[in-house]
Amino acid sequence: MDKENVLKEYRNIVCKDSPKARDLIKKLDYKNDFYLLQCIAQTYLDESRFEDEGGSTLRLHIDKRKWRMAERYIIKAYNLNPENAEVLYTMGEIRKIYDDQVYIAIFCFEKIDTLDIKVIANGEYGRGIAFAKELVNDAKFELYRLYYEENPKLSKQYLAEYKRGLSRGITSIFKPLKKFLLN
């Protein structure tokens, strides 16, 4: 199977049908490929958080079995490439779910903030400058949320940086913004 076409199809269906998207990735030689392992982890993470395939209904409680599968795959991906922004982002998303792992999530999102945009955009499996900027900016929003209780001043700083990014035309997965702001 052609990896590029599989990845294209994966990206088109992952938000609608994560098991089918995962099956596509598993048709490839994924066991030593950090990005494909990250894709698999992302599908399990989505299934651990959402009741339905479209991701519109949050679960009342995390599906721990699915979360553990996401954790298993993201650890493998991280061991292969601890500098990849998408691996770090998925690791952060997985770790932030449990209070005792929040500091790992903070580490991951802060690491993304230090990476060079051009390296993210043009590196192996890079998806262009717009996606790279969105990933970094969304990592800042995650840091705003993670620091909200513990360090309000730093939290406000990350929110301001995130909003500056939005004002410069950077897109975000956190829309509408009001829905995701903490009170």
mmCIF file of C-alpha atoms in Angstrom:
data_model
loop_
_atom_site.group_PDB
_atom_site.id
_atom_site.type_symbol
_atom_site.label_atom_id
_atom_site.label_comp_id
_atom_site.label_asym_id
_atom_site.label_seq_id
_atom_site.Cartn_x
_atom_site.Cartn_y
_atom_site.Cartn_z
ATOM 1 C CA MET A 1 0.000 0.000 0.000
ATOM 2 C CA ASP A 2 1.143 3.526 -0.786
ATOM 3 C CA LYS A 3 1.875 5.245 2.559
ATOM 4 C CA GLU A 4 1.042 8.754 1.322
ATOM 5 C CA ASN A 5 -2.398 7.705 0.066
ATOM 6 C CA VAL A 6 -3.105 5.813 3.271
ATOM 7 C CA LEU A 7 -2.148 8.859 5.344
ATOM 8 C CA LYS A 8 -4.338 11.068 3.185
ATOM 9 C CA GLU A 9 -7.293 8.747 3.654
ATOM 10 C CA TYR A 10 -6.494 8.430 7.392
ATOM 11 C CA ARG A 11 -6.613 12.223 7.830
ATOM 12 C CA ASN A 12 -9.905 12.399 5.938
ATOM 13 C CA ILE A 13 -11.686 9.844 8.130
ATOM 14 C CA VAL A 14 -9.981 9.938 11.542
ATOM 15 C CA CYS A 15 -12.496 12.453 12.948
ATOM 16 C CA LYS A 16 -15.443 10.446 11.674
ATOM 17 C CA ASP A 17 -14.377 6.837 12.138
ATOM 18 C CA SER A 18 -11.297 6.290 14.284
ATOM 19 C CA PRO A 19 -11.394 2.455 14.240
ATOM 20 C CA LYS A 20 -11.437 2.482 10.428
ATOM 21 C CA ALA A 21 -8.638 5.070 10.402
ATOM 22 C CA ARG A 22 -6.578 2.903 12.746
ATOM 23 C CA ASP A 23 -7.143 -0.160 10.558
ATOM 24 C CA LEU A 24 -5.745 1.802 7.603
ATOM 25 C CA ILE A 25 -2.560 2.624 9.508
ATOM 26 C CA LYS A 26 -2.190 -0.952 10.704
ATOM 27 C CA LYS A 27 -2.057 -2.114 7.084
ATOM 28 C CA LEU A 28 1.303 -0.331 6.856
ATOM 29 C CA ASP A 29 4.603 -1.258 8.480
ATOM 30 C CA TYR A 30 3.911 0.824 11.591
ATOM 31 C CA LYS A 31 5.864 -0.921 14.351
ATOM 32 C CA ASN A 32 9.042 1.127 13.935
ATOM 33 C CA ASP A 33 7.513 4.295 12.516
ATOM 34 C CA PHE A 34 7.007 7.027 15.130
ATOM 35 C CA TYR A 35 4.383 8.882 13.135
ATOM 36 C CA LEU A 36 2.230 5.866 12.364
ATOM 37 C CA LEU A 37 2.412 4.823 16.027
ATOM 38 C CA GLN A 38 1.302 8.345 16.973
ATOM 39 C CA CYS A 39 -1.638 8.064 14.562
ATOM 40 C CA ILE A 40 -2.720 4.823 16.206
ATOM 41 C CA ALA A 41 -2.357 6.389 19.662
ATOM 42 C CA GLN A 42 -4.518 9.322 18.572
ATOM 43 C CA THR A 43 -7.344 7.026 17.493
ATOM 44 C CA TYR A 44 -7.365 5.252 20.843
ATOM 45 C CA LEU A 45 -7.202 8.583 22.674
ATOM 46 C CA ASP A 46 -10.230 9.860 20.761
ATOM 47 C CA GLU A 47 -12.144 6.685 21.545
ATOM 48 C CA SER A 48 -11.209 6.959 25.226
ATOM 49 C CA ARG A 49 -12.703 10.478 25.443
ATOM 50 C CA PHE A 50 -15.725 10.349 23.133
ATOM 51 C CA GLU A 51 -18.834 8.168 23.060
ATOM 52 C CA ASP A 52 -19.391 8.503 19.328
ATOM 53 C CA GLU A 53 -17.196 8.323 16.244
ATOM 54 C CA GLY A 54 -17.687 11.984 15.306
ATOM 55 C CA GLY A 55 -16.275 13.149 18.614
ATOM 56 C CA SER A 56 -19.258 15.265 19.595
ATOM 57 C CA THR A 57 -20.305 13.468 22.795
ATOM 58 C CA LEU A 58 -17.767 13.406 25.609
ATOM 59 C CA ARG A 59 -17.768 10.383 27.872
ATOM 60 C CA LEU A 60 -18.638 10.968 31.517
ATOM 61 C CA HIS A 61 -15.578 8.877 32.397
ATOM 62 C CA ILE A 62 -12.522 8.065 30.356
ATOM 63 C CA ASP A 63 -12.474 4.588 28.852
ATOM 64 C CA LYS A 64 -9.343 3.405 30.671
ATOM 65 C CA ARG A 65 -8.758 0.454 28.377
ATOM 66 C CA LYS A 66 -8.678 2.705 25.316
ATOM 67 C CA TRP A 67 -6.551 5.247 27.210
ATOM 68 C CA ARG A 68 -4.017 2.552 28.091
ATOM 69 C CA MET A 69 -3.833 1.525 24.435
ATOM 70 C CA ALA A 70 -3.224 5.161 23.464
ATOM 71 C CA GLU A 71 -0.530 5.348 26.134
ATOM 72 C CA ARG A 72 1.117 2.153 24.901
ATOM 73 C CA TYR A 73 1.403 3.399 21.321
ATOM 74 C CA ILE A 74 2.474 6.953 22.166
ATOM 75 C CA ILE A 75 5.277 5.682 24.402
ATOM 76 C CA LYS A 76 6.594 3.637 21.482
ATOM 77 C CA ALA A 77 6.335 6.683 19.197
ATOM 78 C CA TYR A 78 8.064 8.909 21.755
ATOM 79 C CA ASN A 79 10.894 6.415 22.213
ATOM 80 C CA LEU A 80 11.493 6.527 18.453
ATOM 81 C CA ASN A 81 11.240 10.332 18.099
ATOM 82 C CA PRO A 82 10.949 12.457 21.262
ATOM 83 C CA GLU A 83 11.409 15.665 19.238
ATOM 84 C CA ASN A 84 8.413 15.336 16.905
ATOM 85 C CA ALA A 85 5.752 17.962 17.639
ATOM 86 C CA GLU A 86 2.783 15.704 16.830
ATOM 87 C CA VAL A 87 4.166 12.927 19.025
ATOM 88 C CA LEU A 88 4.672 15.446 21.841
ATOM 89 C CA TYR A 89 1.181 16.892 21.368
ATOM 90 C CA THR A 90 -0.501 13.495 21.503
ATOM 91 C CA MET A 91 1.643 12.518 24.498
ATOM 92 C CA GLY A 92 0.559 15.730 26.222
ATOM 93 C CA GLU A 93 -3.096 15.060 25.456
ATOM 94 C CA ILE A 94 -2.808 11.545 26.853
ATOM 95 C CA ARG A 95 -0.945 12.612 29.993
ATOM 96 C CA LYS A 96 -3.164 15.581 30.892
ATOM 97 C CA ILE A 97 -6.122 13.273 31.495
ATOM 98 C CA TYR A 98 -4.780 12.107 34.854
ATOM 99 C CA ASP A 99 -3.755 14.573 37.571
ATOM 100 C CA ASP A 100 -0.630 12.665 38.526
ATOM 101 C CA GLN A 101 0.667 12.996 34.943
ATOM 102 C CA VAL A 102 -0.038 16.682 34.340
ATOM 103 C CA TYR A 103 3.633 17.606 34.648
ATOM 104 C CA ILE A 104 4.462 15.269 31.778
ATOM 105 C CA ALA A 105 1.782 17.012 29.720
ATOM 106 C CA ILE A 106 3.241 20.414 30.629
ATOM 107 C CA PHE A 107 6.698 19.212 29.605
ATOM 108 C CA CYS A 108 5.363 18.049 26.227
ATOM 109 C CA PHE A 109 3.469 21.254 25.427
ATOM 110 C CA GLU A 110 6.364 23.454 26.588
ATOM 111 C CA LYS A 111 8.746 21.424 24.425
ATOM 112 C CA ILE A 112 6.522 22.042 21.384
ATOM 113 C CA ASP A 113 6.680 25.772 22.119
ATOM 114 C CA THR A 114 10.492 25.647 21.848
ATOM 115 C CA LEU A 115 10.626 23.775 18.530
ATOM 116 C CA ASP A 116 11.411 25.594 15.304
ATOM 117 C CA ILE A 117 8.271 26.126 13.204
ATOM 118 C CA LYS A 118 10.137 25.360 9.974
ATOM 119 C CA VAL A 119 11.423 22.070 11.361
ATOM 120 C CA ILE A 120 7.881 21.089 12.389
ATOM 121 C CA ALA A 121 6.500 22.184 9.012
ATOM 122 C CA ASN A 122 9.131 20.589 6.803
ATOM 123 C CA GLY A 123 10.453 17.685 8.855
ATOM 124 C CA GLU A 124 9.592 14.064 8.298
ATOM 125 C CA TYR A 125 5.787 13.858 8.006
ATOM 126 C CA GLY A 126 5.605 17.661 8.152
ATOM 127 C CA ARG A 127 2.282 19.113 7.058
ATOM 128 C CA GLY A 128 3.307 22.639 6.174
ATOM 129 C CA ILE A 129 3.780 25.937 7.929
ATOM 130 C CA ALA A 130 0.093 26.637 8.656
ATOM 131 C CA PHE A 131 -0.340 23.310 10.459
ATOM 132 C CA ALA A 132 2.933 23.790 12.359
ATOM 133 C CA LYS A 133 1.853 27.235 13.579
ATOM 134 C CA GLU A 134 -1.532 25.848 14.620
ATOM 135 C CA LEU A 135 0.092 23.014 16.569
ATOM 136 C CA VAL A 136 2.415 25.379 18.447
ATOM 137 C CA ASN A 137 -0.366 27.859 19.141
ATOM 138 C CA ASP A 138 -2.711 25.129 20.361
ATOM 139 C CA ALA A 139 0.070 23.877 22.658
ATOM 140 C CA LYS A 140 0.084 27.374 24.211
ATOM 141 C CA PHE A 141 -3.656 27.096 24.784
ATOM 142 C CA GLU A 142 -3.154 23.728 26.476
ATOM 143 C CA LEU A 143 -0.538 25.335 28.728
ATOM 144 C CA TYR A 144 -3.019 28.095 29.602
ATOM 145 C CA ARG A 145 -5.473 25.421 30.727
ATOM 146 C CA LEU A 146 -2.884 23.299 32.567
ATOM 147 C CA TYR A 147 -1.446 26.257 34.520
ATOM 148 C CA TYR A 148 -4.845 27.848 35.224
ATOM 149 C CA GLU A 149 -5.137 26.757 38.869
ATOM 150 C CA GLU A 150 -1.487 26.344 39.797
ATOM 151 C CA ASN A 151 0.043 29.440 38.226
ATOM 152 C CA PRO A 152 -2.589 31.987 37.107
ATOM 153 C CA LYS A 153 -0.010 34.553 35.985
ATOM 154 C CA LEU A 154 1.725 32.094 33.663
ATOM 155 C CA SER A 155 -1.668 30.828 32.515
ATOM 156 C CA LYS A 156 -2.699 34.352 31.472
ATOM 157 C CA GLN A 157 0.616 34.771 29.651
ATOM 158 C CA TYR A 158 0.015 31.631 27.583
ATOM 159 C CA LEU A 159 -3.554 32.685 26.834
ATOM 160 C CA ALA A 160 -2.321 36.098 25.649
ATOM 161 C CA GLU A 161 0.281 34.427 23.398
ATOM 162 C CA TYR A 162 -2.394 32.106 22.032
ATOM 163 C CA LYS A 163 -4.733 35.016 21.284
ATOM 164 C CA ARG A 164 -1.885 36.897 19.581
ATOM 165 C CA GLY A 165 -1.462 33.892 17.326
ATOM 166 C CA LEU A 166 -5.159 33.914 16.496
ATOM 167 C CA SER A 167 -5.002 37.643 15.690
ATOM 168 C CA ARG A 168 -2.181 36.848 13.225
ATOM 169 C CA GLY A 169 -4.454 34.410 11.404
ATOM 170 C CA ILE A 170 -3.293 31.140 12.951
ATOM 171 C CA THR A 171 -6.106 28.596 12.994
ATOM 172 C CA SER A 172 -7.012 26.507 16.028
ATOM 173 C CA ILE A 173 -8.848 23.365 17.017
ATOM 174 C CA PHE A 174 -10.322 25.310 19.956
ATOM 175 C CA LYS A 175 -13.316 26.920 18.344
ATOM 176 C CA PRO A 176 -15.472 28.546 19.307
ATOM 177 C CA LEU A 177 -12.943 29.856 21.822
ATOM 178 C CA LYS A 178 -15.558 30.749 24.463
ATOM 179 C CA LYS A 179 -16.444 27.068 24.738
ATOM 180 C CA PHE A 180 -12.895 26.182 25.814
ATOM 181 C CA LEU A 181 -12.015 29.080 28.114
ATOM 182 C CA LEU A 182 -11.894 28.313 31.819
ATOM 183 C CA ASN A 183 -13.871 30.379 34.339
#
